[in-house]
Amino acid sequence: MFNKLALTTILAAPGVTAFTPAHSTSSRTTGTSLRSTVDPTVITKKEYQDICGVSFDDSNLAARLQKTSYLYPKHVEVIEDFAPMVDEMVDTILLETGDKAWQPQDYLPDLATDDYIDQIKDLREAAAGVPDDVFVVLVGDMVTEEALPTYQTLLNTFEGCDDPIGTTDSPWARWSRGWTSEENRHGDLLNKYLYLSGKTDMRSIEVTIQHLITSGFNPGARKDPYRGFLYTSFQERATKISHGNVGKLAKEYGAKDLQKICAKIAGDEGRHEKAYQAFSTEILKRDPDGLLMEFGDMMRGQIVMPAELMTDGKDAKLYENFSEVAQRLEVYTAIDYADIIEHLVNHWKIGELTGLSPEAEKEQEFICRL
């Protein structure tokens, strides 16, 4: 059979013409190239279909290619099954856009008014009373938010959740764009606040943001929507905690405007957290074995933070320094990390799942022991 293999790889040397099907004939007379060909003189169409599982002539070709184009076809089928619920959540979880939505300017001095200088003075006086360490964490949170292009890119790598043309009218694509539009306000608001506060070196911050976006971020999702939603379920809660605790510190030091800013952002993160946790709940209803296998695997590693590659081009330990300050101020700690895992295990009732495969039961036991 192998001497009739349909797909034969040949090295086309100078002056040699490689055979291609009649509908796409081409030749090379110069250079060297690796060519894949089908030679009808050594194989029939029936033999080709038996080997490849699909025919050139068959309308089955498009469907076959679509099914085999995914690394996780079963996972895609599962998330497509609850896409109608996602469609509703676009309207119930995400807020109105435009004039009906809150915007960064709602929480900042209005430079178009006559008293804008007084507004800025008030903001600066309040910011001056906030310790530098709190601003270190605030800057770290802002830089993390400003790397939003990376996060939307990653969201669009989750199979079945992508937006292939940029305006795709599917529930998952609409969710992706709506989530991004809400998240975009966070970095904008914190950036402008820090600029007006006069307490930070904005150019260095901008350099750091550019470095972070350029460096990228690998959450370990591997294009798998199951892993992606497990990660976002964790991360949105972690971000909510961090912003909320910075807001509490701001209030403690008399910076009420900063406290309101952080509380507003934390509120967004809380809504998004509920959505991603709901997505994972729906997956558990349909494929508990599959989600548990991925959940256990992710827990054997560590949930990495989005800004782990943060650098200003000078300090290789910039992220570690930021994390140490956040830990010391109890903005985000190892205890918070453990509490989030416990929250997810309880929220999804992992310990109560039954009818699992032996492999999934082992993952269930492992997860519940964390």
Coordinates of C-alpha atoms in Angstrom, one line a residue:
M1 CA 0.0 0.0 0.0
F2 CA 2.8 2.4 0.9
N3 CA 4.2 2.3 -2.6
K4 CA 1.0 3.8 -3.8
L5 CA 0.9 6.5 -1.1
A6 CA -1.1 9.5 -2.4
L7 CA 1.0 12.2 -0.8
T8 CA 4.5 11.7 -2.0
T9 CA 7.2 14.2 -1.0
I10 CA 9.8 15.0 -3.6
L11 CA 12.7 17.4 -3.8
A12 CA 12.3 19.3 -7.0
A13 CA 15.8 20.1 -8.2
P14 CA 16.6 22.8 -10.9
G15 CA 15.0 22.0 -14.2
V16 CA 12.7 19.4 -12.7
T17 CA 8.9 19.9 -12.9
A18 CA 6.9 18.4 -10.1
F19 CA 3.5 16.9 -10.9
T20 CA 0.5 18.6 -9.4
P21 CA -3.3 18.0 -10.0
A22 CA -4.5 19.4 -13.3
H23 CA -6.6 22.1 -11.6
S24 CA -3.4 23.6 -10.0
T25 CA -0.5 22.8 -12.3
S26 CA 2.7 24.7 -11.7
S27 CA 6.4 24.1 -12.3
R28 CA 9.7 25.4 -11.2
T29 CA 12.7 25.7 -13.4
T30 CA 15.0 27.3 -10.9
G31 CA 15.7 26.9 -7.2
T32 CA 14.9 24.0 -4.9
S33 CA 11.6 23.4 -3.1
L34 CA 9.9 20.7 -1.1
R35 CA 6.7 19.6 -2.9
S36 CA 3.7 17.5 -1.9
T37 CA 2.0 15.8 -4.9
V38 CA -0.7 13.4 -5.8
D39 CA 0.3 11.1 -8.7
P40 CA -2.8 9.6 -10.4
T41 CA -0.6 7.1 -12.3
V42 CA 0.1 5.2 -9.1
I43 CA -3.1 5.7 -7.1
T44 CA -6.8 5.7 -7.7
K45 CA -9.3 8.2 -6.2
K46 CA -10.7 5.4 -4.1
E47 CA -7.3 4.6 -2.7
Y48 CA -6.6 8.3 -2.0
Q49 CA -9.9 8.6 -0.1
D50 CA -9.1 5.4 1.9
I51 CA -5.7 6.8 2.9
C52 CA -6.7 10.4 3.7
G53 CA -10.3 9.8 4.8
V54 CA -11.7 12.5 2.5
S55 CA -12.2 12.9 -1.3
F56 CA -11.4 15.9 -3.5
D57 CA -14.7 15.5 -5.2
D58 CA -16.9 15.1 -2.2
S59 CA -18.9 17.8 -0.5
N60 CA -17.7 16.1 2.7
L61 CA -14.4 17.8 2.2
A62 CA -15.3 21.2 3.8
A63 CA -17.1 19.5 6.8
R64 CA -14.1 17.2 7.3
L65 CA -11.6 20.0 7.2
Q66 CA -13.7 22.0 9.6
K67 CA -13.9 19.2 12.1
T68 CA -10.2 18.4 12.0
S69 CA -9.1 22.0 12.1
Y70 CA -9.5 22.0 15.9
L71 CA -7.1 20.6 18.4
Y72 CA -10.0 20.2 20.9
P73 CA -13.1 19.4 18.7
K74 CA -15.1 18.0 21.7
H75 CA -14.4 21.1 23.8
V76 CA -15.6 23.3 20.9
E77 CA -18.8 21.3 20.6
V78 CA -19.4 21.7 24.4
I79 CA -19.0 25.5 24.4
E80 CA -21.1 25.8 21.2
D81 CA -23.9 24.0 23.0
F82 CA -24.3 26.8 25.6
A83 CA -23.6 29.6 23.2
P84 CA -27.3 30.8 23.5
M85 CA -26.7 31.4 27.2
V86 CA -23.5 33.4 26.4
D87 CA -25.6 35.5 24.0
E88 CA -27.9 36.4 26.8
M89 CA -25.0 37.2 29.1
V90 CA -23.6 39.7 26.6
D91 CA -26.7 41.7 27.4
T92 CA -27.0 40.9 31.1
I93 CA -23.4 40.7 32.4
L94 CA -21.9 43.4 30.2
L95 CA -23.1 46.9 30.6
E96 CA -24.4 49.3 28.1
T97 CA -21.8 50.9 25.8
G98 CA -21.5 54.6 24.9
D99 CA -23.2 57.3 26.9
K100 CA -25.0 54.8 29.2
A101 CA -21.7 53.3 30.4
W102 CA -19.3 54.7 32.9
Q103 CA -16.2 56.3 31.3
P104 CA -12.8 57.2 32.7
Q105 CA -13.6 60.9 32.5
D106 CA -16.4 60.5 35.0
Y107 CA -13.8 60.0 37.7
L108 CA -11.2 62.6 36.6
P109 CA -10.9 66.4 36.6
D110 CA -12.7 68.0 33.7
L111 CA -10.2 70.1 31.8
A112 CA -12.9 71.8 29.9
T113 CA -14.3 73.5 33.0
D114 CA -13.1 76.9 34.4
D115 CA -12.1 75.4 37.7
Y116 CA -10.0 72.5 36.3
I117 CA -6.9 73.7 38.0
D118 CA -8.6 73.5 41.4
Q119 CA -9.8 70.0 40.5
I120 CA -6.3 68.9 39.7
K121 CA -4.9 70.5 42.8
D122 CA -7.4 68.6 44.9
L123 CA -6.5 65.3 43.2
R124 CA -2.8 66.0 43.8
E125 CA -3.2 66.9 47.4
A126 CA -5.1 63.7 48.1
A127 CA -2.5 61.6 46.2
A128 CA 0.3 63.2 48.1
G129 CA -1.0 61.6 51.3
V130 CA -0.8 58.1 49.8
P131 CA 2.5 56.3 50.6
D132 CA 4.8 55.5 47.7
D133 CA 4.5 51.8 48.3
V134 CA 0.7 52.0 47.5
F135 CA 1.6 53.8 44.3
V136 CA 4.0 51.1 43.4
V137 CA 1.2 48.5 43.5
L138 CA -1.1 51.0 41.7
V139 CA 1.4 51.4 38.9
G140 CA 1.8 47.6 38.7
D141 CA -2.0 47.2 38.4
M142 CA -2.2 49.9 35.8
V143 CA 0.6 48.4 33.7
T144 CA -1.2 45.0 33.9
E145 CA -4.4 46.6 32.7
E146 CA -2.7 48.4 29.8
A147 CA -1.5 45.1 28.3
L148 CA -5.1 44.4 27.3
P149 CA -4.2 43.9 23.6
T150 CA -2.3 40.7 24.7
Y151 CA -5.3 39.4 26.7
Q152 CA -7.8 39.9 23.8
T153 CA -5.3 38.2 21.5
L154 CA -5.2 35.2 23.9
L155 CA -9.0 35.1 24.3
N156 CA -9.3 34.8 20.5
T157 CA -7.0 31.8 20.5
F158 CA -9.5 29.8 22.6
E159 CA -10.9 27.4 20.0
G160 CA -14.6 28.1 19.2
C161 CA -14.4 31.6 20.8
D162 CA -12.5 33.3 18.1
D163 CA -13.6 36.3 16.0
P164 CA -12.1 35.4 12.6
I165 CA -13.2 38.5 10.7
G166 CA -13.2 41.1 13.5
T167 CA -17.0 41.7 13.4
T168 CA -18.2 38.1 13.7
D169 CA -21.8 38.0 14.9
S170 CA -21.5 35.0 17.1
P171 CA -22.2 35.0 20.9
W172 CA -18.5 34.2 21.7
A173 CA -17.1 36.9 19.4
R174 CA -19.6 39.4 20.8
W175 CA -18.6 38.5 24.3
S176 CA -14.9 38.9 23.4
R177 CA -15.4 42.4 22.0
G178 CA -17.7 43.5 24.8
W179 CA -15.4 42.3 27.5
T180 CA -12.5 44.0 25.9
S181 CA -14.4 47.3 25.6
E182 CA -15.1 47.3 29.3
E183 CA -11.6 46.3 30.3
N184 CA -10.2 49.0 28.1
R185 CA -11.5 51.7 30.5
H186 CA -9.4 50.4 33.4
G187 CA -6.0 51.1 32.0
D188 CA -7.2 54.4 30.5
L189 CA -8.5 55.6 33.9
L190 CA -5.5 54.5 36.0
N191 CA -3.1 55.9 33.4
K192 CA -4.7 59.3 33.5
Y193 CA -5.0 59.4 37.2
L194 CA -1.3 58.6 37.7
Y195 CA -0.4 61.3 35.1
L196 CA -2.4 63.9 36.9
S197 CA -1.2 62.9 40.4
G198 CA 2.4 64.0 39.5
K199 CA 3.8 61.2 41.7
T200 CA 5.2 58.9 39.0
D201 CA 7.7 58.8 36.1
M202 CA 5.2 58.4 33.3
R203 CA 7.7 57.9 30.6
S204 CA 9.3 54.9 32.4
I205 CA 5.8 53.5 33.0
E206 CA 5.0 53.8 29.3
V207 CA 8.3 52.1 28.4
T208 CA 7.3 49.3 30.8
I209 CA 3.8 48.9 29.2
Q210 CA 5.4 48.7 25.7
H211 CA 7.9 46.0 27.0
L212 CA 5.1 44.0 28.5
I213 CA 2.9 44.0 25.4
T214 CA 5.9 43.2 23.3
S215 CA 7.0 40.3 25.6
G216 CA 3.5 38.8 25.6
F217 CA 2.1 36.4 28.1
N218 CA 1.5 32.6 28.2
P219 CA -1.3 31.6 30.7
G220 CA -0.9 27.9 29.7
A221 CA -4.3 27.8 27.9
R222 CA -2.9 26.0 24.9
K223 CA -5.8 27.2 22.7
D224 CA -8.2 25.1 24.9
P225 CA -11.4 26.9 25.9
Y226 CA -11.6 24.7 29.0
R227 CA -8.2 25.8 30.2
G228 CA -8.9 29.4 29.1
F229 CA -12.0 29.8 31.1
L230 CA -10.4 28.1 34.2
Y231 CA -7.7 30.7 34.0
T232 CA -10.0 33.7 33.5
S233 CA -12.2 32.4 36.4
F234 CA -9.2 32.6 38.6
Q235 CA -7.6 35.7 37.2
E236 CA -10.7 38.0 37.2
R237 CA -11.2 37.2 40.9
A238 CA -7.5 37.9 41.6
T239 CA -7.7 41.3 39.8
K240 CA -10.9 42.2 41.7
I241 CA -9.1 41.5 45.0
S242 CA -6.1 43.5 44.0
H243 CA -8.0 46.6 42.9
G244 CA -10.4 46.4 45.8
N245 CA -7.5 46.3 48.3
V246 CA -5.7 49.2 46.7
G247 CA -9.0 51.1 47.0
K248 CA -9.2 50.3 50.7
L249 CA -5.7 51.7 51.2
A250 CA -6.5 54.8 49.3
K251 CA -9.6 55.4 51.5
E252 CA -7.4 54.9 54.6
Y253 CA -5.1 57.6 53.5
G254 CA -7.8 60.1 52.5
A255 CA -7.7 59.7 48.7
K256 CA -11.4 59.3 48.1
D257 CA -11.2 59.9 44.4
L258 CA -8.7 57.0 44.0
Q259 CA -10.8 54.8 46.2
K260 CA -13.8 55.4 44.0
I261 CA -11.7 54.6 40.9
C262 CA -10.4 51.3 42.3
A263 CA -13.8 50.3 43.5
K264 CA -15.4 50.9 40.1
I265 CA -12.7 48.8 38.4
A266 CA -13.0 46.0 40.9
G267 CA -16.8 46.0 40.2
D268 CA -16.2 45.3 36.6
E269 CA -13.8 42.5 37.4
G270 CA -16.4 41.0 39.7
R271 CA -19.0 40.9 37.0
H272 CA -16.5 39.4 34.6
E273 CA -15.5 36.8 37.2
K274 CA -19.1 35.7 37.5
A275 CA -19.3 35.2 33.8
Y276 CA -16.2 33.1 33.3
Q277 CA -17.1 31.0 36.3
A278 CA -20.6 30.5 34.8
F279 CA -18.9 29.4 31.5
S280 CA -17.0 26.7 33.4
T281 CA -20.1 25.7 35.3
E282 CA -21.8 25.0 32.0
I283 CA -18.8 23.0 30.8
L284 CA -19.0 20.9 34.0
K285 CA -22.6 20.1 33.3
R286 CA -21.7 18.7 29.9
D287 CA -18.2 17.3 30.3
P288 CA -17.2 17.0 33.9
D289 CA -14.4 14.5 33.1
G290 CA -12.9 16.9 30.5
L291 CA -12.9 20.0 32.7
L292 CA -11.5 18.1 35.8
M293 CA -8.6 16.7 33.7
E294 CA -7.6 20.2 32.7
F295 CA -8.3 21.8 36.1
G296 CA -6.0 19.2 37.8
D297 CA -3.3 19.7 35.3
M298 CA -3.3 23.4 35.7
M299 CA -3.3 23.1 39.5
R300 CA -0.2 21.0 39.3
G301 CA 1.6 24.0 37.9
Q302 CA 0.9 27.5 39.1
I303 CA -1.5 30.1 37.9
V304 CA 0.8 32.8 36.5
M305 CA 0.0 36.5 36.7
P306 CA -0.5 38.4 33.4
A307 CA 2.3 40.8 34.2
E308 CA 5.0 38.2 35.0
L309 CA 7.2 39.4 32.1
M310 CA 7.0 43.1 33.3
T311 CA 10.2 44.9 32.8
D312 CA 11.4 48.5 32.2
G313 CA 14.4 47.2 30.2
K314 CA 16.7 47.8 33.2
D315 CA 15.4 46.0 36.2
A316 CA 15.1 42.2 35.5
K317 CA 13.3 41.7 38.8
L318 CA 10.7 44.5 38.3
Y319 CA 7.7 42.1 38.6
E320 CA 9.2 40.3 41.6
N321 CA 9.7 43.7 43.3
F322 CA 6.1 44.7 42.5
S323 CA 4.8 41.3 43.9
E324 CA 6.8 41.7 47.1
V325 CA 5.3 45.1 47.8
A326 CA 1.8 43.8 47.0
Q327 CA 2.4 40.9 49.4
R328 CA 3.7 43.2 52.1
L329 CA 0.8 45.6 51.9
E330 CA -1.6 42.6 51.7
V331 CA -3.0 43.8 48.4
Y332 CA -2.6 40.4 46.9
T333 CA -0.9 37.6 48.8
A334 CA -0.3 33.8 48.8
I335 CA -3.3 33.5 51.1
D336 CA -5.4 35.2 48.4
Y337 CA -4.1 32.7 45.9
A338 CA -5.1 29.8 48.0
D339 CA -8.5 31.3 48.9
I340 CA -9.3 31.7 45.2
I341 CA -8.6 28.1 44.5
E342 CA -10.8 27.1 47.5
H343 CA -13.6 29.5 46.3
L344 CA -13.6 27.9 42.8
V345 CA -13.6 24.3 44.2
N346 CA -16.6 25.2 46.4
H347 CA -18.4 27.3 43.8
W348 CA -18.2 24.5 41.2
K349 CA -18.9 21.8 43.9
I350 CA -16.0 19.8 42.7
G351 CA -16.2 17.4 45.6
E352 CA -19.9 16.6 44.9
L353 CA -19.4 15.5 41.3
T354 CA -20.4 11.9 40.6
G355 CA -20.3 9.5 37.6
L356 CA -16.7 10.4 36.7
S357 CA -14.2 8.3 34.9
P358 CA -11.4 6.7 37.1
E359 CA -9.0 9.3 35.7
A360 CA -11.3 12.2 36.5
E361 CA -11.9 10.8 40.0
K362 CA -8.2 11.0 40.6
E363 CA -8.1 14.6 39.5
Q364 CA -11.2 15.3 41.7
E365 CA -9.4 13.9 44.8
F366 CA -6.2 15.9 43.9
I367 CA -8.1 19.2 43.5
C368 CA -10.1 18.8 46.7
R369 CA -6.9 18.2 48.7
L370 CA -5.4 21.5 47.6

